[in-house]
CSV table of C-alpha atoms and ligand atoms in Angstrom, one decimal:
chain,number,residue,atom,x,y,z
A,1,MET,CA,-110.7,-36.2,-77.6
A,2,ALA,CA,-108.6,-33.7,-77.6
A,3,VAL,CA,-106.3,-31.9,-75.6
A,4,LEU,CA,-106.1,-28.1,-74.7
A,5,VAL,CA,-102.7,-26.4,-74.1
A,6,THR,CA,-102.0,-23.2,-73.1
A,7,GLY,CA,-98.6,-21.4,-74.2
A,8,GLY,CA,-98.0,-23.8,-77.1
A,9,ALA,CA,-96.4,-21.2,-79.3
A,10,GLY,CA,-93.6,-20.6,-76.5
A,11,PHE,CA,-90.6,-22.6,-76.2
A,12,ILE,CA,-91.5,-25.8,-74.0
A,13,GLY,CA,-95.3,-25.7,-75.1
A,14,SER,CA,-94.2,-26.0,-78.7
A,15,ALA,CA,-91.7,-28.7,-78.2
A,16,PHE,CA,-94.9,-30.3,-76.3
A,17,VAL,CA,-97.1,-29.7,-79.1
A,18,HIS,CA,-94.3,-31.3,-81.7
A,19,ALA,CA,-93.9,-34.2,-79.8
A,20,TRP,CA,-97.5,-34.6,-79.7
A,21,CYS,CA,-98.2,-34.4,-83.1
A,22,SER,CA,-95.3,-36.9,-84.2
A,23,ARG,CA,-96.9,-39.4,-81.6
A,24,THR,CA,-100.6,-39.5,-82.1
A,25,ASP,CA,-103.8,-38.3,-84.4
A,26,GLU,CA,-105.3,-37.2,-81.0
A,27,PRO,CA,-106.4,-33.3,-81.8
A,28,ILE,CA,-104.4,-30.6,-79.7
A,29,VAL,CA,-105.4,-27.0,-79.7
A,30,THR,CA,-103.3,-24.3,-78.7
A,31,LEU,CA,-104.3,-21.2,-76.8
A,32,ASP,CA,-101.6,-18.6,-77.0
A,33,LEU,CA,-101.9,-14.6,-76.5
A,34,LEU,CA,-98.6,-14.3,-78.9
A,35,THR,CA,-96.5,-12.0,-76.1
A,36,TYR,CA,-93.2,-11.1,-76.8
A,37,ALA,CA,-92.1,-15.0,-75.9
A,38,GLY,CA,-94.8,-16.6,-78.1
A,39,ASN,CA,-93.8,-17.6,-81.9
A,40,LEU,CA,-96.2,-18.8,-84.3
A,41,ASP,CA,-92.5,-19.7,-86.2
A,42,ASN,CA,-92.3,-22.4,-83.4
A,43,LEU,CA,-95.1,-24.1,-85.0
A,44,SER,CA,-94.7,-23.6,-88.6
A,45,THR,CA,-92.7,-26.9,-89.0
A,46,LEU,CA,-95.6,-28.9,-87.7
A,47,PRO,CA,-96.4,-31.8,-90.2
A,48,ALA,CA,-99.4,-30.6,-92.9
A,49,ASP,CA,-101.6,-33.2,-91.5
A,50,ALA,CA,-101.2,-32.6,-87.7
A,51,LYS,CA,-104.3,-32.2,-85.9
A,52,HIS,CA,-103.3,-29.0,-84.4
A,53,ARG,CA,-105.4,-25.6,-84.1
A,54,PHE,CA,-104.1,-22.7,-83.0
A,55,VAL,CA,-106.2,-20.0,-81.3
A,56,HIS,CA,-105.0,-16.3,-80.5
A,57,GLY,CA,-106.4,-15.6,-77.0
A,58,ASP,CA,-105.6,-15.0,-73.3
A,59,ILE,CA,-106.0,-17.3,-70.8
A,60,ARG,CA,-107.5,-14.7,-68.3
A,61,ASP,CA,-110.2,-14.4,-70.6
A,62,GLY,CA,-112.9,-16.9,-68.9
A,63,GLY,CA,-115.4,-16.5,-71.7
A,64,LEU,CA,-113.1,-17.6,-74.2
A,65,VAL,CA,-111.6,-20.5,-72.4
A,66,ARG,CA,-115.1,-21.8,-71.5
A,67,ALA,CA,-116.1,-21.5,-75.0
A,68,LEU,CA,-113.0,-23.7,-76.3
A,69,LEU,CA,-113.7,-26.2,-73.5
A,70,GLU,CA,-117.3,-26.7,-74.9
A,71,GLU,CA,-116.1,-26.6,-78.5
A,72,HIS,CA,-113.7,-29.5,-77.9
A,73,ARG,CA,-114.5,-30.9,-74.9
A,74,PRO,CA,-110.9,-31.7,-74.1
A,75,ARG,CA,-109.9,-34.6,-71.7
A,76,ALA,CA,-106.9,-32.6,-70.4
A,77,LEU,CA,-105.8,-29.0,-70.4
A,78,VAL,CA,-101.9,-28.5,-69.9
A,79,HIS,CA,-101.0,-25.3,-68.8
A,80,PHE,CA,-98.0,-24.0,-69.9
A,81,ALA,CA,-98.7,-20.1,-70.4
A,82,ALA,CA,-96.8,-17.8,-68.4
A,83,GLU,CA,-94.7,-15.0,-68.0
A,84,THR,CA,-91.5,-16.7,-67.4
A,85,HIS,CA,-88.2,-14.4,-67.2
A,86,VAL,CA,-86.6,-13.7,-63.9
A,87,ASP,CA,-84.9,-10.7,-65.0
A,88,ARG,CA,-88.1,-9.2,-66.5
A,89,SER,CA,-90.1,-10.0,-63.0
A,90,ILE,CA,-87.6,-7.8,-61.2
A,91,LYS,CA,-88.1,-5.2,-63.4
A,92,SER,CA,-91.7,-5.1,-63.2
A,93,ALA,CA,-93.9,-7.8,-61.5
A,94,ASP,CA,-97.4,-6.7,-62.8
A,95,ALA,CA,-97.6,-9.0,-66.0
A,96,PHE,CA,-96.3,-12.4,-63.7
A,97,VAL,CA,-98.9,-11.5,-61.2
A,98,SER,CA,-101.7,-11.1,-63.6
A,99,THR,CA,-100.7,-13.9,-66.3
A,100,ASN,CA,-99.2,-16.4,-63.9
A,101,VAL,CA,-101.7,-15.9,-60.8
A,102,ALA,CA,-104.9,-14.3,-62.1
A,103,GLY,CA,-104.4,-16.2,-65.4
A,104,THR,CA,-104.2,-19.5,-63.5
A,105,ALA,CA,-107.3,-18.9,-61.5
A,106,ALA,CA,-109.3,-17.8,-64.6
A,107,LEU,CA,-108.4,-21.3,-66.3
A,108,LEU,CA,-109.5,-23.2,-63.3
A,109,GLU,CA,-112.7,-21.2,-62.6
A,110,ALA,CA,-113.5,-21.7,-66.5
A,111,CYS,CA,-112.6,-25.5,-65.9
A,112,SER,CA,-114.7,-26.1,-63.2
A,113,GLU,CA,-117.5,-24.1,-64.4
A,114,HIS,CA,-117.4,-25.8,-67.6
A,115,LEU,CA,-117.3,-29.5,-65.9
A,116,ALA,CA,-120.4,-28.3,-63.6
A,117,THR,CA,-122.6,-27.2,-66.6
A,118,SER,CA,-121.6,-30.1,-68.9
A,119,GLY,CA,-122.1,-32.7,-66.6
A,120,ARG,CA,-118.6,-34.0,-66.8
A,121,ASN,CA,-117.1,-35.5,-63.8
A,122,ALA,CA,-114.3,-33.3,-62.7
A,123,ARG,CA,-112.4,-36.6,-60.9
A,124,THR,CA,-112.3,-38.9,-63.7
A,125,GLY,CA,-113.4,-37.1,-66.8
A,126,PHE,CA,-110.7,-34.1,-67.3
A,127,ARG,CA,-107.3,-33.5,-66.3
A,128,PHE,CA,-105.6,-30.2,-65.4
A,129,LEU,CA,-101.6,-30.1,-66.0
A,130,HIS,CA,-100.1,-27.5,-64.5
A,131,VAL,CA,-96.4,-26.9,-65.4
A,132,SER,CA,-94.7,-25.2,-62.5
A,133,THR,CA,-90.8,-24.6,-61.8
A,134,ASP,CA,-88.1,-25.8,-59.2
A,135,GLU,CA,-87.7,-22.3,-58.3
A,136,VAL,CA,-90.5,-22.2,-56.0
A,137,PHE,CA,-88.4,-24.0,-53.5
A,138,GLY,CA,-85.9,-21.0,-53.5
A,139,SER,CA,-82.1,-21.5,-53.4
A,140,LEU,CA,-79.8,-24.7,-52.2
A,141,GLY,CA,-76.5,-24.4,-50.5
A,142,PRO,CA,-73.8,-26.5,-52.2
A,143,GLN,CA,-74.0,-29.4,-49.9
A,144,GLU,CA,-77.7,-29.4,-49.5
A,145,ALA,CA,-79.9,-32.3,-50.8
A,146,ALA,CA,-81.5,-31.5,-54.1
A,147,PHE,CA,-85.1,-30.5,-54.0
A,148,HIS,CA,-87.7,-33.1,-53.7
A,149,ARG,CA,-91.6,-33.7,-53.5
A,150,ALA,CA,-91.7,-32.4,-49.6
A,151,SER,CA,-89.5,-29.7,-50.2
A,152,PRO,CA,-90.8,-26.3,-48.6
A,153,TYR,CA,-91.8,-23.4,-50.6
A,154,ARG,CA,-89.3,-20.5,-50.5
A,155,PRO,CA,-89.6,-18.3,-53.8
A,156,ASN,CA,-87.0,-15.4,-53.8
A,157,SER,CA,-87.8,-14.0,-56.8
A,158,PRO,CA,-91.2,-12.1,-57.9
A,159,TYR,CA,-91.3,-14.9,-61.1
A,160,ALA,CA,-90.8,-17.6,-58.6
A,161,ALA,CA,-93.7,-16.2,-56.2
A,162,SER,CA,-96.2,-15.7,-58.7
A,163,LYS,CA,-95.5,-19.5,-59.7
A,164,ALA,CA,-95.8,-20.9,-56.3
A,165,ALA,CA,-99.0,-18.6,-55.9
A,166,ALA,CA,-100.5,-20.4,-59.1
A,167,ASP,CA,-99.4,-23.8,-57.6
A,168,HIS,CA,-101.3,-23.0,-54.5
A,169,LEU,CA,-104.5,-22.2,-56.5
A,170,VAL,CA,-103.8,-25.3,-58.5
A,171,ARG,CA,-103.9,-27.3,-55.3
A,172,ALA,CA,-106.8,-25.5,-53.7
A,173,TRP,CA,-108.9,-26.4,-56.8
A,174,HIS,CA,-108.1,-30.1,-56.3
A,175,VAL,CA,-108.9,-30.1,-52.7
A,176,THR,CA,-112.0,-27.9,-52.8
A,177,HIS,CA,-113.5,-28.4,-56.3
A,178,GLY,CA,-112.2,-31.9,-56.7
A,179,LEU,CA,-110.5,-30.9,-60.0
A,180,ALA,CA,-108.2,-33.7,-61.1
A,181,THR,CA,-104.8,-31.6,-60.8
A,182,LEU,CA,-101.3,-32.4,-61.5
A,183,THR,CA,-98.5,-30.2,-60.9
A,184,THR,CA,-95.0,-30.6,-62.3
A,185,HIS,CA,-91.8,-28.7,-61.0
A,186,CYS,CA,-89.0,-28.9,-63.6
A,187,SER,CA,-85.7,-27.4,-63.7
A,188,ASN,CA,-84.0,-25.0,-66.4
A,189,ASN,CA,-85.0,-26.4,-69.8
A,190,TYR,CA,-82.7,-26.1,-72.7
A,191,GLY,CA,-83.5,-27.0,-76.5
A,192,PRO,CA,-84.5,-25.8,-79.8
A,193,ARG,CA,-86.8,-22.5,-80.1
A,194,GLN,CA,-86.0,-20.9,-76.7
A,195,PHE,CA,-86.4,-17.1,-76.6
A,196,PRO,CA,-82.9,-15.7,-76.9
A,197,GLU,CA,-83.2,-13.9,-73.2
A,198,LYS,CA,-82.9,-17.1,-71.2
A,199,LEU,CA,-79.3,-17.7,-70.6
A,200,ILE,CA,-78.2,-20.6,-73.2
A,201,PRO,CA,-80.2,-18.9,-76.6
A,202,LEU,CA,-78.7,-15.8,-75.5
A,203,CYS,CA,-75.1,-16.7,-75.4
A,204,ILE,CA,-75.5,-18.6,-78.5
A,205,ALA,CA,-77.6,-15.9,-80.3
A,206,ARG,CA,-75.0,-13.4,-79.3
A,207,ALA,CA,-71.6,-15.3,-79.9
A,208,ILE,CA,-72.8,-16.1,-83.3
A,209,ALA,CA,-73.2,-12.2,-83.7
A,210,GLY,CA,-69.7,-11.6,-82.1
A,211,GLU,CA,-71.0,-9.8,-79.5
A,212,THR,CA,-70.1,-10.2,-75.5
A,213,ILE,CA,-71.5,-13.1,-73.6
A,214,PRO,CA,-72.7,-11.8,-70.0
A,215,VAL,CA,-72.2,-13.8,-67.1
A,216,TYR,CA,-73.9,-12.5,-63.9
A,217,GLY,CA,-72.0,-12.1,-60.7
A,218,ASP,CA,-69.0,-15.0,-60.2
A,219,GLY,CA,-70.9,-17.3,-62.8
A,220,LEU,CA,-70.4,-20.0,-59.8
A,221,GLN,CA,-74.4,-20.5,-59.8
A,222,VAL,CA,-75.7,-23.9,-60.6
A,223,ARG,CA,-78.7,-25.0,-62.5
A,224,ASP,CA,-79.9,-28.4,-63.4
A,225,TRP,CA,-80.0,-28.5,-67.1
A,226,LEU,CA,-83.1,-30.5,-68.5
A,227,HIS,CA,-83.4,-31.3,-72.3
A,228,VAL,CA,-86.8,-30.0,-73.2
A,229,GLU,CA,-87.6,-33.1,-75.3
A,230,ASP,CA,-86.8,-35.0,-71.8
A,231,HIS,CA,-89.2,-32.5,-70.0
A,232,CYS,CA,-92.2,-33.3,-72.4
A,233,ALA,CA,-91.8,-37.0,-72.2
A,234,ALA,CA,-92.2,-36.6,-68.3
A,235,LEU,CA,-95.0,-34.4,-69.1
A,236,ARG,CA,-97.1,-37.1,-71.1
A,237,ALA,CA,-96.0,-39.5,-68.6
A,238,VAL,CA,-97.5,-37.4,-65.7
A,239,LEU,CA,-100.7,-36.6,-68.2
A,240,GLU,CA,-101.1,-40.4,-68.8
A,241,ARG,CA,-100.2,-42.1,-65.6
A,242,GLY,CA,-100.1,-39.4,-62.8
A,243,THR,CA,-102.0,-39.3,-59.7
A,244,PRO,CA,-104.5,-36.7,-59.6
A,245,GLY,CA,-103.4,-34.2,-56.5
A,246,ALA,CA,-99.9,-35.3,-56.7
A,247,THR,CA,-96.6,-33.3,-57.6
A,248,TYR,CA,-93.9,-34.5,-59.7
A,249,LEU,CA,-90.5,-33.4,-60.0
A,250,ILE,CA,-88.5,-33.1,-63.2
A,251,GLY,CA,-84.8,-32.8,-63.6
A,252,GLY,CA,-82.0,-33.3,-66.0
A,253,HIS,CA,-79.4,-35.2,-63.7
A,254,GLY,CA,-77.4,-32.0,-65.4
A,255,GLU,CA,-76.1,-30.0,-62.4
A,256,CYS,CA,-73.6,-27.1,-63.9
A,257,ARG,CA,-71.9,-23.9,-63.0
A,258,ASN,CA,-72.9,-21.1,-65.2
A,259,LEU,CA,-69.6,-20.3,-66.2
A,260,ASP,CA,-68.8,-23.9,-67.1
A,261,LEU,CA,-72.1,-24.1,-68.9
A,262,VAL,CA,-71.2,-20.9,-70.9
A,263,HIS,CA,-67.8,-22.3,-72.0
A,264,ALA,CA,-69.1,-25.7,-73.2
A,265,LEU,CA,-71.3,-23.6,-75.4
A,266,CYS,CA,-68.3,-21.8,-76.6
A,267,THR,CA,-66.4,-25.0,-77.1
A,268,ALA,CA,-69.4,-26.3,-78.9
A,269,LEU,CA,-69.5,-23.0,-81.2
A,270,ASP,CA,-65.6,-23.2,-81.8
A,271,GLU,CA,-66.1,-27.0,-83.1
A,272,ALA,CA,-69.2,-25.8,-85.2
A,273,ARG,CA,-68.0,-22.6,-86.2
A,274,PRO,CA,-64.0,-22.6,-86.4
A,275,ASP,CA,-63.9,-19.2,-88.2
A,276,GLY,CA,-65.5,-17.3,-85.1
A,277,ALA,CA,-63.0,-19.4,-82.5
A,278,PRO,CA,-62.3,-19.2,-79.7
A,279,HIS,CA,-66.0,-17.7,-78.6
A,280,ALA,CA,-64.8,-17.8,-75.0
A,281,ARG,CA,-62.8,-14.5,-75.7
A,282,LEU,CA,-66.6,-13.0,-75.6
A,283,ILE,CA,-67.5,-13.6,-72.2
A,284,ARG,CA,-67.6,-10.8,-70.0
A,285,PHE,CA,-68.4,-10.9,-66.2
A,286,VAL,CA,-71.2,-8.2,-65.3
A,287,GLU,CA,-73.3,-7.0,-62.4
A,288,ASP,CA,-75.1,-9.9,-60.8
A,289,ARG,CA,-79.0,-10.0,-60.7
A,290,PRO,CA,-80.5,-9.1,-57.5
A,291,GLY,CA,-81.6,-11.8,-55.0
A,292,HIS,CA,-80.0,-14.5,-57.4
A,293,ASP,CA,-80.7,-18.1,-56.5
A,294,ARG,CA,-77.3,-19.9,-55.8
A,295,ARG,CA,-78.3,-23.5,-56.7
A,296,TYR,CA,-81.0,-25.4,-58.1
A,297,ALA,CA,-81.0,-29.2,-58.2
A,298,ILE,CA,-83.7,-31.8,-58.8
A,299,ASP,CA,-84.1,-35.2,-57.0
A,300,ALA,CA,-86.5,-36.7,-59.7
A,301,SER,CA,-86.3,-40.3,-58.0
A,302,SER,CA,-90.2,-40.2,-57.1
A,303,THR,CA,-91.0,-39.5,-60.5
A,304,ARG,CA,-88.7,-42.2,-62.1
A,305,ASP,CA,-90.0,-44.9,-59.5
A,306,GLU,CA,-93.9,-44.0,-60.0
A,307,LEU,CA,-94.0,-43.3,-64.0
A,308,GLY,CA,-90.7,-45.1,-65.1
A,309,TRP,CA,-89.3,-41.9,-66.6
A,310,SER,CA,-85.7,-40.7,-66.9
A,311,PRO,CA,-84.2,-38.3,-68.9
A,312,ARG,CA,-82.4,-39.3,-72.0
A,313,HIS,CA,-80.3,-36.5,-73.2
A,314,ALA,CA,-76.6,-36.2,-71.5
A,315,LEU,CA,-75.8,-32.5,-71.2
A,316,LEU,CA,-72.6,-31.9,-73.4
A,317,ASP,CA,-74.4,-33.8,-76.4
A,318,GLY,CA,-77.3,-31.9,-75.7
A,319,LEU,CA,-75.6,-28.9,-75.7
A,320,ARG,CA,-73.8,-29.6,-78.6
A,321,ALA,CA,-77.2,-30.3,-80.7
A,322,THR,CA,-78.9,-27.1,-79.5
A,323,VAL,CA,-75.9,-25.1,-80.7
A,324,ARG,CA,-76.3,-26.6,-84.2
A,325,TRP,CA,-80.1,-26.2,-84.1
A,326,TYR,CA,-79.5,-22.3,-83.9
A,327,LEU,CA,-76.7,-22.2,-86.4
A,328,ASP,CA,-78.9,-24.3,-88.7
A,329,HIS,CA,-82.0,-21.7,-88.2
A,330,PRO,CA,-80.5,-18.3,-88.5
A,331,ASN,CA,-83.8,-16.9,-89.6
A,332,TRP,CA,-85.7,-17.9,-86.4
A,333,ILE,CA,-83.1,-15.6,-84.3
A,334,GLU,CA,-82.9,-13.0,-86.9
A,335,ARG,CA,-86.6,-12.3,-87.1
A,336,ILE,CA,-86.5,-12.1,-83.1
A,337,ARG,CA,-83.7,-10.1,-83.1
A,338,SER,CA,-84.4,-7.5,-85.9
A,339,GLY,CA,-88.2,-6.8,-84.5
A,340,ALA,CA,-89.5,-8.3,-87.8
A,341,TYR,CA,-91.3,-11.1,-86.0
A,342,ALA,CA,-93.0,-9.0,-83.0
A,343,ALA,CA,-94.2,-6.2,-86.2
A,344,TRP,CA,-95.5,-9.1,-88.0
A,345,VAL,CA,-97.5,-10.0,-84.6
A,346,LYS,CA,-98.8,-6.4,-84.3
A,347,GLU,CA,-99.8,-6.7,-87.9
A,348,GLN,CA,-101.8,-9.7,-87.7
A,349,TYR,CA,-103.3,-9.2,-84.2
A,350,GLY,CA,-103.1,-5.7,-83.2
A,351,PRO,CA,-100.9,-4.0,-80.4
B,401,NAD,P1,-92.2,-19.0,-72.8
B,401,NAD,O1,-91.8,-17.8,-72.2
B,401,NAD,O2,-91.3,-19.4,-73.8
B,401,NAD,O3,-93.6,-19.3,-73.6
B,401,NAD,C1,-94.7,-18.5,-72.7
B,401,NAD,C2,-95.8,-18.9,-73.6
B,401,NAD,O4,-97.0,-18.2,-72.9
B,401,NAD,C3,-95.8,-17.8,-74.9
B,401,NAD,O5,-96.1,-18.6,-75.9
B,401,NAD,C4,-96.8,-16.7,-74.5
B,401,NAD,O6,-97.3,-16.2,-75.7
B,401,NAD,C5,-97.6,-17.4,-73.8
B,401,NAD,N1,-98.7,-16.4,-73.0
B,401,NAD,C6,-98.0,-15.6,-71.6
B,401,NAD,N2,-99.0,-15.1,-71.6
B,401,NAD,C7,-100.2,-15.4,-72.0
B,401,NAD,C8,-101.6,-15.3,-71.7
B,401,NAD,N3,-101.7,-14.3,-70.9
B,401,NAD,N4,-102.4,-16.2,-72.2
B,401,NAD,C9,-102.3,-17.0,-73.4
B,401,NAD,N5,-100.6,-17.3,-73.5
B,401,NAD,C10,-99.7,-16.5,-73.0
B,401,NAD,O7,-92.0,-19.9,-71.7
B,401,NAD,P2,-91.7,-21.5,-71.6
B,401,NAD,O8,-90.1,-21.4,-71.2
B,401,NAD,O9,-91.9,-22.4,-72.7
B,401,NAD,O10,-92.2,-22.0,-70.1
B,401,NAD,C11,-93.4,-22.6,-70.2
B,401,NAD,C12,-93.9,-23.0,-68.6
B,401,NAD,O11,-93.0,-23.8,-68.0
B,401,NAD,C13,-94.1,-21.8,-67.8
B,401,NAD,O12,-95.2,-22.0,-67.2
B,401,NAD,C14,-93.0,-21.8,-67.2
B,401,NAD,O13,-93.1,-21.2,-65.8
B,401,NAD,C15,-92.5,-23.0,-66.9
B,401,NAD,N6,-91.2,-23.5,-66.6
B,401,NAD,C16,-90.2,-23.0,-67.6
B,401,NAD,C17,-88.8,-23.6,-67.6
B,401,NAD,C18,-87.6,-23.1,-68.6
B,401,NAD,O14,-86.7,-23.4,-68.3
B,401,NAD,N7,-88.0,-22.5,-69.6
B,401,NAD,C19,-88.5,-24.0,-66.3
B,401,NAD,C20,-89.5,-24.4,-65.1
B,401,NAD,C21,-90.9,-23.9,-65.5
B,402,TYD,P1,-82.1,-17.9,-67.1
B,402,TYD,O1,-82.0,-18.7,-68.1
B,402,TYD,O2,-82.2,-16.6,-66.9
B,402,TYD,O3,-82.7,-18.8,-66.1
B,402,TYD,P2,-83.2,-18.9,-64.7
B,402,TYD,O4,-83.0,-17.5,-64.1
B,402,TYD,O5,-84.7,-19.2,-64.5
B,402,TYD,O6,-82.6,-19.8,-63.7
B,402,TYD,O7,-80.6,-17.8,-66.3
B,402,TYD,C1,-79.9,-19.2,-65.8
B,402,TYD,C2,-78.7,-18.8,-65.1
B,402,TYD,O8,-77.8,-18.1,-65.9
B,402,TYD,C3,-79.1,-18.1,-63.8
B,402,TYD,O9,-78.1,-18.5,-63.1
B,402,TYD,C4,-78.9,-16.5,-64.4
B,402,TYD,C5,-77.8,-16.7,-65.1
B,402,TYD,N1,-77.4,-15.6,-66.4
B,402,TYD,C6,-76.1,-15.0,-66.4
B,402,TYD,O10,-75.3,-15.6,-66.1
B,402,TYD,N2,-76.3,-14.2,-67.8
B,402,TYD,C7,-77.4,-14.1,-68.5
B,402,TYD,O11,-77.1,-13.0,-69.5
B,402,TYD,C8,-78.7,-14.6,-68.0
B,402,TYD,C9,-79.8,-14.4,-68.7
B,402,TYD,C10,-78.7,-15.5,-67.1
C-alpha cells in the first residue's frame, strides 16, 4: 500500500515525507503544484533508496487525482496542499478560495469517485487526513481557555475562512458519503524548510542578511508554537489510530508573545553568530496586520488522551536548533530570496 500526500514539497508536507521515509518502506507519493511556497530542494535530501515519487500537478485537477488513486491505490491521502499565508490572503483571496476550498472539494470528489468505481470500501479501506489550522477558531482573549474540540468556528482572515470552508466540506463528505475523514487543527509550526515569509524564517533570513525585523503592531500577539517534527508525529498517530469523523487538536505547549519570540531568535543568533550581535538592534515596529488575531492557544489533551501523543520539543531549544538549520543552509535561503529557485521551476514546468 502507498500513501498519497498533497503539498509534500511545502514546509510541513516535506517534513512529513522526510519522517515517513526515515521510518518505513511504505511508498509515499507527493502531488504538488510547486507554487511559490513549494520547493523541490525540500525533498532533495531524502535517502537515495527512499520509496518516494514526486508528481507535479494540481489538486484541482480531478482527472489527475483519480489517475493517481487508480495507479497507486493508496490506503490514505494526507492533504497539506494549500495557500497558507494570512498576509497574502488579505491582499487577494482568490487563490485561497480556489485552492483551499475548490481544491479540497475536488480531492474529496475524486476520492469518493475512485472508491465507488474501484469497489473499495470508503469506511474501512481508505483514510482522508485533512490538515487544518487553529485559526478557524478565531482569536482568544488573554484569560480565555485554549481552543478545544468543541470550540466554535470564528475565522477572521480570508485564509482562516477558506480553511474553515474546507473543514466543512471534509465533514460533509464523512457524513454524506461515509468517507473515513480525520481533521487536525494545529497551531503555528516552526522548524527547517519553512518559506521565509512566515514570522520565524523571515526574521532569521532578514537578520542573517543584516535587514530589519518587522514586528506588527505592539508585538504582544500570542501564538502557540509547535515544532514541525512534533506535528508530523501527531499526524502519523492520527492517521494510524484516529477515529473517522473526529477532529484532533495539535499544539506545542509553546505560547509566546511575538516580541518575546523575536528577541529569543535574536539571542540564538547572537550565540551562533556573535559578529552580527546584537541582532535585536534590527527589530522595528511596523503597521499592524488588519484583523490581526490576538491570541491562539491549543488544548491538545484530547489528542494526548486518545492517541498518547505529546510534543517533545521545548520552544527555546527548538528555536536554537531552527536558527542553526537556517545558518547551516545558506543556499536554501539564497535560492529563494534571489529568485533563482522560482526561475528554475518556471524553466522546468512552465509559468
Ligand atoms: P506551505 O505554504 O509551506 O506549502 C503548501 C504546499 O502546497 C506547497 O508545496 C505548494 O506548492 C502546494 N500547493 C499549493 N497549491 C496547490 C495546488 N493547487 N495543488 C497542489 N499543490 C499545491 O504550507 P505549510 O506551512 O506546509 O502548511 C501545510 C498545511 O498545514 C496547510 O494546509 C496549512 O493550512 C496547514 N497549517 C499550517 C500551519 C503552519 O504554521 N505552517 C499551521 C496550521 C495549519
Ligand atoms: P505568521 O508567521 O504569518 O503566522 P500566522 O499569521 O498564521 O499566525 O505570523 C505569526 C505572528 O507574527 C502573527 O501574529 C503575525 C506576526 N508577524 C509579525 O509581527 N511580523 C511579520 O513580519 C510577520 C510575517 C508576522
